[in-house]
Coordinates of C-alpha atoms and ligand atoms in Angstrom, one line a residue:
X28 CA 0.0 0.0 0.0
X29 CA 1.4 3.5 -0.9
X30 CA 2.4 5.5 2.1
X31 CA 0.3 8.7 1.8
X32 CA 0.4 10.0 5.2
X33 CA 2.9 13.6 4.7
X34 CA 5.5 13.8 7.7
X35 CA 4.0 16.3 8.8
X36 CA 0.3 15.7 9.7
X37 CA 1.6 15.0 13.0
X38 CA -2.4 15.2 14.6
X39 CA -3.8 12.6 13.0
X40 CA -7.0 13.3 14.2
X41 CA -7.8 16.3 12.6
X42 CA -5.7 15.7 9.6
X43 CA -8.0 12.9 8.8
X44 CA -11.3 14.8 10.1
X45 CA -10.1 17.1 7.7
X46 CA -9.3 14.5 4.6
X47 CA -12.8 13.2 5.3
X48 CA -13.8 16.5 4.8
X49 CA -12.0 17.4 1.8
X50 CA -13.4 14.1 0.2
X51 CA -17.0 15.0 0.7
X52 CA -16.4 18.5 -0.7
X53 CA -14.7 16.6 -4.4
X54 CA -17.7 14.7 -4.3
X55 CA -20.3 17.4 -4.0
X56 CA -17.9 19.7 -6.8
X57 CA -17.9 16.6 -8.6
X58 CA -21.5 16.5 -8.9
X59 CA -21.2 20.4 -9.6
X60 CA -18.8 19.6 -12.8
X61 CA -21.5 17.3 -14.3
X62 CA -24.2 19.7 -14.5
X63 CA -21.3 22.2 -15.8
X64 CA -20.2 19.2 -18.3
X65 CA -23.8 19.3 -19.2
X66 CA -24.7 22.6 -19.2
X67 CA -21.2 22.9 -21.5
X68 CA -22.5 20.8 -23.7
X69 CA -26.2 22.1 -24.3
X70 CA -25.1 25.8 -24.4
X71 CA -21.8 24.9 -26.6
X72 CA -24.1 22.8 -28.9
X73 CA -27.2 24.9 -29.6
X74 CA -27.0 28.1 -28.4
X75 CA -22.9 28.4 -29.6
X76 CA -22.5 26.0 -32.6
X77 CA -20.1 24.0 -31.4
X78 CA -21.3 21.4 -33.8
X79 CA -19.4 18.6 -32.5
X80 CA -19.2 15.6 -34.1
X81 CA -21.5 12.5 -33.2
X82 CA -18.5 11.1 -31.6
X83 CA -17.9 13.9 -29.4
X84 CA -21.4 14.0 -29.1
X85 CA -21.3 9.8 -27.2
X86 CA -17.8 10.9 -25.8
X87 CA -19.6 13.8 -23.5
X88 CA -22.4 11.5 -22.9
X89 CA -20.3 8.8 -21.6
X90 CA -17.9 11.3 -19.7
X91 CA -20.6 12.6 -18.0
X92 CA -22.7 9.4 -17.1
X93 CA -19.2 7.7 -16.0
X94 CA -18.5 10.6 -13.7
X95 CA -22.0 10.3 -12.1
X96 CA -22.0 7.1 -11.7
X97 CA -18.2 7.1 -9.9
X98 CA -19.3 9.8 -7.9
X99 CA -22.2 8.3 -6.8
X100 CA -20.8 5.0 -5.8
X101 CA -17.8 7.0 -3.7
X102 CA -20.2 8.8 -2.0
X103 CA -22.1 5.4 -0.9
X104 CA -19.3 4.0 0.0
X105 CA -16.8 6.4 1.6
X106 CA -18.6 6.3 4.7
X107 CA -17.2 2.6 5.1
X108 CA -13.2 3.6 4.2
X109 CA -11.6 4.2 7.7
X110 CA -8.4 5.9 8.7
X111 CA -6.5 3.5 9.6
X112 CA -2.4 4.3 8.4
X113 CA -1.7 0.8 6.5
X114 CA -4.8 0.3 4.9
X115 CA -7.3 1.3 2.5
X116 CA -7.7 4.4 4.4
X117 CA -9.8 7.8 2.9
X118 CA -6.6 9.2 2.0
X119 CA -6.2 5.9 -0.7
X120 CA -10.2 7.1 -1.5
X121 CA -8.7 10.7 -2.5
X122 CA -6.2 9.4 -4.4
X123 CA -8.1 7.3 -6.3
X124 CA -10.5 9.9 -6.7
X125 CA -8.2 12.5 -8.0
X126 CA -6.6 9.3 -11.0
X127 CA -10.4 8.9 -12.0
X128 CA -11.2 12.9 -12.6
X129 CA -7.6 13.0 -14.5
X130 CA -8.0 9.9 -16.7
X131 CA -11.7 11.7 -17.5
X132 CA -10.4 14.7 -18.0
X133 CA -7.9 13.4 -20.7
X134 CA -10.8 11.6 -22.5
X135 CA -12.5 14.8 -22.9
X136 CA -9.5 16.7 -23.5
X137 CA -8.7 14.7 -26.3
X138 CA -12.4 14.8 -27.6
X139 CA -12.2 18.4 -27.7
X140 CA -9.0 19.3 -29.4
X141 CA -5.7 18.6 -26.8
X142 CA -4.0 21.6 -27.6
X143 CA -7.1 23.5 -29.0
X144 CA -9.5 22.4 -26.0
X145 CA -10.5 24.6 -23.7
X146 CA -11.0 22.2 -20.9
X147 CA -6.9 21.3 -20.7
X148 CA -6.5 24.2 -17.6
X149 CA -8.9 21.7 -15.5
X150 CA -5.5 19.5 -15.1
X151 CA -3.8 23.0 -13.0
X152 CA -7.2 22.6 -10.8
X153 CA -6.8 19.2 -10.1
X154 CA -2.9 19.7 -9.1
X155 CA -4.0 22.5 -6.7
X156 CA -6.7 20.2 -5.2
X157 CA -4.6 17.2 -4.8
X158 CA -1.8 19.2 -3.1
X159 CA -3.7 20.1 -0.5
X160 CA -4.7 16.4 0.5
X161 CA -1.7 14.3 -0.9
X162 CA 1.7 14.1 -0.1
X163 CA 4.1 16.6 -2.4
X164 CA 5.8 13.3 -4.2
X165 CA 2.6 11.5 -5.3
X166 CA 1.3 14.7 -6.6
X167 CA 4.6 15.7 -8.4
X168 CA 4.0 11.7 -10.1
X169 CA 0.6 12.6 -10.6
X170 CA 1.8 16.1 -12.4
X171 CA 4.6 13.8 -14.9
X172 CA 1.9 11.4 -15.7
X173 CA -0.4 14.4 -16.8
X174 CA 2.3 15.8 -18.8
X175 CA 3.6 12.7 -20.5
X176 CA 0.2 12.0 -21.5
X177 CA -1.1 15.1 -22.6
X178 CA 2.5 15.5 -24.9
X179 CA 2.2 11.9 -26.2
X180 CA -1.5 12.5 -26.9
X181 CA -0.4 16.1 -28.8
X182 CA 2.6 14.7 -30.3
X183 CA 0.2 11.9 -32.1
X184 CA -1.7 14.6 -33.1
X185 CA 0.6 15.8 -34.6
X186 CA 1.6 13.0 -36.7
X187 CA -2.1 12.4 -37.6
X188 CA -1.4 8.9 -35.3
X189 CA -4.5 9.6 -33.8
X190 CA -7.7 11.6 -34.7
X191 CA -8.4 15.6 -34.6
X192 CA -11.5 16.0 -32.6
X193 CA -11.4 19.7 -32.7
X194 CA -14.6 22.0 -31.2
X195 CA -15.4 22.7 -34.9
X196 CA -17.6 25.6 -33.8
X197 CA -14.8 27.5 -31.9
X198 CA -11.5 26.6 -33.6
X199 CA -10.6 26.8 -37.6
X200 CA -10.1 23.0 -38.8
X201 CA -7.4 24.5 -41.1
X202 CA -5.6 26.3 -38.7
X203 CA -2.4 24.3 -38.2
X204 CA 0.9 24.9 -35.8
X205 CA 4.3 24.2 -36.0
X206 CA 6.6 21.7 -34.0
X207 CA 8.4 24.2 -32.0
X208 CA 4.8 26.0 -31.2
X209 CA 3.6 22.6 -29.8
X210 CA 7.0 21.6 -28.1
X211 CA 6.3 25.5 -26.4
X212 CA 2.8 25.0 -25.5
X213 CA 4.1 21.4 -23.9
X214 CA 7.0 22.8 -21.7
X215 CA 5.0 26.2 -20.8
X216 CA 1.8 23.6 -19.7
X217 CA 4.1 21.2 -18.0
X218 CA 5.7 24.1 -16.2
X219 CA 2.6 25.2 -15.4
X220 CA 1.4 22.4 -13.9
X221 CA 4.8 21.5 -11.5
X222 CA 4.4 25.2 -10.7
X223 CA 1.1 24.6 -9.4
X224 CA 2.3 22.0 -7.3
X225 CA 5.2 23.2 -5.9
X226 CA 2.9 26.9 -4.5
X227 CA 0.0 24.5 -3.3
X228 CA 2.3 22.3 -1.3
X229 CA 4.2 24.5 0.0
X230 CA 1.2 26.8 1.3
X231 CA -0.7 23.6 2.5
X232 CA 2.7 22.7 4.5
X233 CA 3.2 25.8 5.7
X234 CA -0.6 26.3 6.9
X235 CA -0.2 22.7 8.6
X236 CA 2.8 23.9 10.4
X237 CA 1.2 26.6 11.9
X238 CA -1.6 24.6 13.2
X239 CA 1.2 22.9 14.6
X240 CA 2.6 26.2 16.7
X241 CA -0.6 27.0 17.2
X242 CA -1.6 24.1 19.2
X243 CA 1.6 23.6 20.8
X244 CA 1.3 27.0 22.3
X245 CA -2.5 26.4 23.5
X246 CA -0.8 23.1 24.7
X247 CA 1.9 25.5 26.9
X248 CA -1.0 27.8 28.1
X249 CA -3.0 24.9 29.2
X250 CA 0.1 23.7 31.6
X251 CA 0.3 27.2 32.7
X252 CA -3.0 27.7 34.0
X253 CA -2.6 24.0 35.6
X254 CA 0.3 25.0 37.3
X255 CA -1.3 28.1 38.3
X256 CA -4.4 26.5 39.6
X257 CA -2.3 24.2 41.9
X258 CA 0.0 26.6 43.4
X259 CA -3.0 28.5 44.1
X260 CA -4.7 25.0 45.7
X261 CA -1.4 25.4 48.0
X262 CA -1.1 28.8 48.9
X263 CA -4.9 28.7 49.9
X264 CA -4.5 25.7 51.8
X265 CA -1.8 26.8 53.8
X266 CA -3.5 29.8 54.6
X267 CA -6.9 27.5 56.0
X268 CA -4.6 25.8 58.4
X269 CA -4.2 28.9 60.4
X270 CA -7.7 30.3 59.5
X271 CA -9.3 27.1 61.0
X272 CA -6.8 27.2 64.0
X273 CA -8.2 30.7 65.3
X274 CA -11.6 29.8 64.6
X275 CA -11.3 26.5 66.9
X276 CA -9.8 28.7 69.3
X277 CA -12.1 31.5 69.4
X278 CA -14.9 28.6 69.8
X279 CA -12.8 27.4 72.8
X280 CA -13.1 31.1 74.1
X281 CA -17.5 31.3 73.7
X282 CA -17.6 28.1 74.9
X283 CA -16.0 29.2 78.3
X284 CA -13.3 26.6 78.3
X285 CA -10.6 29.0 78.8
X286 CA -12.1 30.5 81.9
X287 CA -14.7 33.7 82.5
X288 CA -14.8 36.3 79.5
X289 CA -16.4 39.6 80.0
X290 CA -19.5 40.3 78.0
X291 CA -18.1 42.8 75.5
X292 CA -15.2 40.7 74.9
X293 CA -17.3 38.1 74.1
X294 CA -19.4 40.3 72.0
X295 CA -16.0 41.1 69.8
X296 CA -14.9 37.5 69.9
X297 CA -18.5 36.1 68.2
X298 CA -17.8 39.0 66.0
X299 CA -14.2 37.3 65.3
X300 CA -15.9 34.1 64.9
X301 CA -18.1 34.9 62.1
X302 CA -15.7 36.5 60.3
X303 CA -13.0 33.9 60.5
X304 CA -16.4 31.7 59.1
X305 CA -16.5 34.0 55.9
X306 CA -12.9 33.4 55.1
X307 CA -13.1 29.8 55.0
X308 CA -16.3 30.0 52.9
X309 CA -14.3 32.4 50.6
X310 CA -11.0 29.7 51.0
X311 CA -13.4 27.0 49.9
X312 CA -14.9 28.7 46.9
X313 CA -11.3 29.7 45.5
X314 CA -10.1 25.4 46.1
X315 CA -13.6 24.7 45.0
X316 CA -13.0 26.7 41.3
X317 CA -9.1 25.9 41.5
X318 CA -9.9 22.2 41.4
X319 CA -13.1 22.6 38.8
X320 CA -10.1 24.1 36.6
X321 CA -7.5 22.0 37.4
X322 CA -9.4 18.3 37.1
X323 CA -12.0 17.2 34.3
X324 CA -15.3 16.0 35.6
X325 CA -17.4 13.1 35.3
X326 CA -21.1 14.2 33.7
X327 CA -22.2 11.0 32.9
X328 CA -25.3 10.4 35.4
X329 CA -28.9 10.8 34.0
X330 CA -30.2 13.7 36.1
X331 CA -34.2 14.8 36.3
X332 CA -33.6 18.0 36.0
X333 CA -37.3 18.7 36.7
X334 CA -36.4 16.6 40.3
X335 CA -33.8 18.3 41.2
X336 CA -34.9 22.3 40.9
X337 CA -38.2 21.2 42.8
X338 CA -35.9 20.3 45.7
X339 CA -34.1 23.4 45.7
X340 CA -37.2 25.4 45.8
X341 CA -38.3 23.2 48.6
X342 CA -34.9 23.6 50.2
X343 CA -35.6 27.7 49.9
X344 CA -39.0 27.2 50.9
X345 CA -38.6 29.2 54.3
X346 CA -36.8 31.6 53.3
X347 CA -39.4 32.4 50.2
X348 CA -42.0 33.2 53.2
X349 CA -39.9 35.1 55.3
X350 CA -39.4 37.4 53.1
X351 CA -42.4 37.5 51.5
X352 CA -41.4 36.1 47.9
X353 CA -43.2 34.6 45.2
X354 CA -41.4 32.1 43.6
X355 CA -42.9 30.1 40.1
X356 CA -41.9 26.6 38.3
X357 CA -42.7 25.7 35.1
X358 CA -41.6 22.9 33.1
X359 CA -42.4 23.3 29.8
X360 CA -40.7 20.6 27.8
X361 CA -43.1 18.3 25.9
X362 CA -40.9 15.0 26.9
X363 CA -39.4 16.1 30.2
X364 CA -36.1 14.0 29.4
X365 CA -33.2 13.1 31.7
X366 CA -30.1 15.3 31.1
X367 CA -26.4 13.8 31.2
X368 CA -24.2 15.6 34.0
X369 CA -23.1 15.6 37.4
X370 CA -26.1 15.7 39.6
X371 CA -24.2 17.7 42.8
X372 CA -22.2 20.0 40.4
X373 CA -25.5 20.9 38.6
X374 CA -27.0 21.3 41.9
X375 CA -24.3 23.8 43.2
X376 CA -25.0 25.6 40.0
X377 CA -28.0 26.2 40.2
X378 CA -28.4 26.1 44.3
X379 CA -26.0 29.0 43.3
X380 CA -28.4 31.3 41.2
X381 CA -31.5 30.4 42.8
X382 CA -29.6 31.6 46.1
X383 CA -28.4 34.5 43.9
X384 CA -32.1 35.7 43.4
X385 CA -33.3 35.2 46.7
X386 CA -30.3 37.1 47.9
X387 CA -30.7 40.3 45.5
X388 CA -34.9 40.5 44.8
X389 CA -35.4 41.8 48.2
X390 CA -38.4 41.5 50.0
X391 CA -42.6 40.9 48.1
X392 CA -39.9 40.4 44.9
X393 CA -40.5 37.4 42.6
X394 CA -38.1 34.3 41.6
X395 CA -38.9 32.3 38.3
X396 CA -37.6 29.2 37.3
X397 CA -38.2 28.1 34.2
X398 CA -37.3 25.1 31.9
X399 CA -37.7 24.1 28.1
X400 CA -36.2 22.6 25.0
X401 CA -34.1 24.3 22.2
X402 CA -33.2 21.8 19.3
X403 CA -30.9 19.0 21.4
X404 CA -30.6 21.4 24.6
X405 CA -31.8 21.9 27.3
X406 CA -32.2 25.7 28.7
X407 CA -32.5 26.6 32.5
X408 CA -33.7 30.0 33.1
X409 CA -33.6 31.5 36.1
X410 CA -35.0 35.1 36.6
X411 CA -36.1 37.7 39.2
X412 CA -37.7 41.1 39.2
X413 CA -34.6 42.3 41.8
X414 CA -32.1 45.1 41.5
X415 CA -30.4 44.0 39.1
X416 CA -27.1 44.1 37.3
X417 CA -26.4 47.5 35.5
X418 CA -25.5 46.9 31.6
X419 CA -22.1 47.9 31.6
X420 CA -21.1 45.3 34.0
X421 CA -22.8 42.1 32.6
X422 CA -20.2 41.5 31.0
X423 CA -17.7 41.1 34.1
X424 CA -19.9 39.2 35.9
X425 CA -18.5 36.0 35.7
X426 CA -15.0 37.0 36.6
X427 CA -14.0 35.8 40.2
X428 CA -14.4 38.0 42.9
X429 CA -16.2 40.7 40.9
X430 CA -19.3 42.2 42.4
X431 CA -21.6 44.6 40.8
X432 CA -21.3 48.3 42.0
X433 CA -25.3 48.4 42.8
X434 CA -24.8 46.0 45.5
X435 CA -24.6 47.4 49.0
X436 CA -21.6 45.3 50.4
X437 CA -21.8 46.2 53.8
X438 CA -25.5 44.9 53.5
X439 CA -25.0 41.9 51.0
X440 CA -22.6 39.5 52.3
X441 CA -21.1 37.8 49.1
X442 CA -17.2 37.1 48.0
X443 CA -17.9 37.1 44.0
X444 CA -16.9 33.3 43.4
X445 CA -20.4 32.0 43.0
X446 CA -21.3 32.5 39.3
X447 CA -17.3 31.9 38.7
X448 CA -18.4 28.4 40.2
X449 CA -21.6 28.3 38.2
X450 CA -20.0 28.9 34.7
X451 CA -16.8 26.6 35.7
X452 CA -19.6 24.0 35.8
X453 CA -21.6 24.6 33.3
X454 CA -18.6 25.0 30.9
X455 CA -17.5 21.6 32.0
X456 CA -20.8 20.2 30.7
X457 CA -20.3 21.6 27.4
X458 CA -23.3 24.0 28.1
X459 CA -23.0 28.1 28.3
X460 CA -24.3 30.6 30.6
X461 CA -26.1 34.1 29.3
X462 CA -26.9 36.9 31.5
X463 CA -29.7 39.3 30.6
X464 CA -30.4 42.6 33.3
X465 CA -33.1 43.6 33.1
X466 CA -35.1 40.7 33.1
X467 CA -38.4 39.8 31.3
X468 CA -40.0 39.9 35.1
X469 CA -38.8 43.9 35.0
X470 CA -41.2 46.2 37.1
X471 CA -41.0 49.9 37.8
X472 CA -37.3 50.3 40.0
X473 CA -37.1 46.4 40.1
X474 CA -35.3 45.7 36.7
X475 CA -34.3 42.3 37.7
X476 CA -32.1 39.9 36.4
X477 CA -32.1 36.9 34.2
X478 CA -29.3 33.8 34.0
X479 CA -29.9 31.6 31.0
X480 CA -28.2 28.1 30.8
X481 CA -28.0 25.9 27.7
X482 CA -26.6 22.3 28.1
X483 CA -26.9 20.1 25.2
X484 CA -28.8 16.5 25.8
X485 CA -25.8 15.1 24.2
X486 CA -22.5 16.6 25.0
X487 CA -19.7 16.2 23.8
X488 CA -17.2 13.3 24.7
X489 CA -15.4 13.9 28.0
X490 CA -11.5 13.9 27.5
X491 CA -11.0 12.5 31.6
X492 CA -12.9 11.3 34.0
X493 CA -11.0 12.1 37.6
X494 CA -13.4 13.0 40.2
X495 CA -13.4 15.4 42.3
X496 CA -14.7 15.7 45.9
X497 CA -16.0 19.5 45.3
X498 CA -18.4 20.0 48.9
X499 CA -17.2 22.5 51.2
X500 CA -17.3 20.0 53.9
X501 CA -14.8 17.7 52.2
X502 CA -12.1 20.7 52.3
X503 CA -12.4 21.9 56.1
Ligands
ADP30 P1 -21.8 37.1 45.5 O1 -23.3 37.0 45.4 O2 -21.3 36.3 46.5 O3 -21.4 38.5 45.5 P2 -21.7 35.9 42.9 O4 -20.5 35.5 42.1 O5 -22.8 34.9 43.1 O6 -21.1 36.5 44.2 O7 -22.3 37.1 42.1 C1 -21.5 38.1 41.6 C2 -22.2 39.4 41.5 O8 -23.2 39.3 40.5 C3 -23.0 39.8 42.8 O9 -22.2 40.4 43.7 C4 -24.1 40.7 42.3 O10 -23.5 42.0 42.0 C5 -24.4 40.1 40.9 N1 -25.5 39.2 40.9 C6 -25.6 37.9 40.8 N2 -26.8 37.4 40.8 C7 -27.6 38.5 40.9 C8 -29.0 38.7 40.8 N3 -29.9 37.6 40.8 N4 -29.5 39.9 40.8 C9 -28.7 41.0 40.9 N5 -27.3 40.9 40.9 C10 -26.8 39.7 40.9

């Protein structure tokens, strides 16, 4: 078997997702230079007086029926030629598609003059085409068999060896030229040709080599942020030790198992307390995203999405009649159907915006949750009629640690990590995350805001499957 694969389509994967490609596209041009074959024909015969010959006339006929039926059969059975190196692989399948177009390109090349026809410059498109799939020395062979052909059909031609199936119509049967004027035309077409070649393979190489760099730098970027991610893991995690040191000592203290405190000390000290309790919540949400970056997930569960939001609501229940808040359900998708992902993950996501809401809608406000079907996805919509996020920061949102500038901070406790968290996630399940302020709930000085999730019933493949132990218990 002929060794087509170039030296350097290192990725195989995508170079043959991208030969595959390639193949379909000849086959749909191919079905493209029939009709033109055709429409060549009809125009050229009636409308242009070609007045071909009733040889010619079968020749086309032939050509063209030939070609369809090729075509037709390679696009039945390409779907069946694999990619494995060795074998009849799609990369044979090109090859052998580019020998059939030449040989039927010479046929009708000789049926419409050689020199004279006006279909020879098809053999240029060919080599341009070719160099782009096939290695630079089968298409070099590819470009000599072209040439010696085309020159042994001319030179016969010449000789009267073999007949002159001139375009009657567009070229004078008595015109007649010399040796050296056909020897010319034969080195500047050959030339030509090789030319062809050589700029086509070269540019193709070159554009491979940069996918090369390309990838090799995204490859560097990756480590970087991987490396970042776990100093970060570190750094934090020596900084928790201490944290969660104070914090068991200043529960020693309220406890009274360090002796009598004064009431205003102990006043400060519960102060103390809660605010070493904030910076562990605020270490666990930077190890919690640090270790959503640094690890690929598992998101292969069948989750009832419809399940799981009902017992969040139920969860928030309390706090909806606290404060007075209306909060609506609806599931609106005709066939309810189970969505692939991580069941807690997709929880902490959404536990995340749901909390969001309550958090910002203030009190009498409203929460909707909302679900439904777009093509093969499945949208999560959560929305409330709150103070919103002004326009000009939607945008920065989902950066860590950023919190809008409408949010009283001294009143809203918050660190800025959670919709960091909740688009780590939903990234990971191949899914996005939209924001829209204000919302479609808007009311008079309640513009609200809107999160919209898309997750795809299908994603795509996951490249690992380490799992990771993500609750804020796990990391105390
Ligand atoms: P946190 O709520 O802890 O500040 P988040 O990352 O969850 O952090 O949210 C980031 C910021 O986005 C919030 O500080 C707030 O400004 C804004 N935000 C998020 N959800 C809402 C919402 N439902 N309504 C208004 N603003 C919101």
């Amino acid at each position: 078997m002929i060794r087509l694969v170039p030296d350097w389509a290192i990725h195989y994967d995508d170079f043959w997702q991208a030969i595959k490609v390639r193949n379909l596209w000849f086959i749909k041009l191919r079905y493209a230079a029939v009709i033109f074959l055709i429409g060549f024909f009809i125009v050229g015969q009636f409308l242009l007086d070609f007045r071909l010959k009733p040889a010619q006339i079968i020749a086309f006929i032939l050509i063209s029926v030939i070609i369809l039926a090729y075509n037709i059969t390679i696009h039945i059975t390409r779907k069946y030629v694999g990619c494995t190196p060795g074998k009849f692989n799609c990369l044979h399948l090109s090859l052998l598609q580019m020998m059939l177009d030449i040989s039927a390109l010479m046929i009708l090349v000789y049926f419409t003059g050689i020199i004279e026809s006006p279909l020879h410059m098809f053999f240029i498109f060919h080599m341009i085409i070719g160099s782009l799939i096939l290695p630079g020395y089968v298409v070099y062979s590819l470009a000599a068999s072209v040439s010696i052909c085309y020159s042994i059909l001319a030179m016969f031609r010449f000789y009267g060896i073999i007949n002159n199936w001139i375009i009657t119509g567009l070229v004078s049967e008595s015109a007649h030229y010399s040796f050296t004027y056909i020897i010319f035309f034969l080195i500047v077409f050959s030339f030509m040709l090789f030319l062809s070649v050589y700029i086509a393979n070269k540019i193709a190489r070159q554009l491979y080599q940069r996918e090369q760099q390309l990838r090799a730098t995204l490859l560097k970027l990756d480590e970087a942020e991987r490396a970042k991610q776990k100093y970060t893991i570190g750094v934090v995690h020596e900084i928790k030790t201490p944290v969660n040191a104070v914090h068991s000592i200043l529960d020693l203290i309220l406890g009274g198992f360090v002796g009598e405190v004064s009431e205003p000390l102990l006043q400060k000290i519960s102060r103390a307390k809660i605010r070493t309790e904030e910076a562990i919540l605020l270490i666990n949400d930077v190890l919690r995203i640090s270790k959503l970056k640094l690890l690929n997930i598992r998101a292969s569960e069948s989750v009832n999405i419809k399940q799981l939001v009902q017992n969040l609501i139920d969860g928030y229940q309390d706090q909806f009649k606290n404060e007075n808040i209306e909060i609506r359900f609806s599931d609106n998708r005709p066939a309810g159907r189970m969505i692939k992902a991580d069941p807690l993950l997709l929880e902490l996501a959404l536990s995340n915006l749901i909390g969001n809401s309550v958090k910002y809608v203030n009190d009498n406000g409203l929460v909707a949750v909302s679900l439904y079907d777009e093509e093969d996805s499945l949208v999560i919509q959560v929305s409330d009629n709150g103070i919103g996020i002004p326009a000009d920061e939607t945008e920065r949102i989902f950066e860590q640690f950023y919190r809008a500038s409408n949010v009283d901070k001294k009143m809203m406790e918050g660190s800025g990590m959670g919709l960091a968290i909740v688009k780590e996630i939903i990234v990971r399940h191949s899914g996005e995350i939209k924001v829209k302020s204000p919302s479609e709930l808007a009311q008079p000085g309640r513009p609200g805001t809107s999160f919209i999730i898309r997750i795809p019933y299908s994603p795509a493949e996951e490249q690992g499957t380490e799992e990771i132990n993500l609750s804020a218990n796990s990391q105390k």
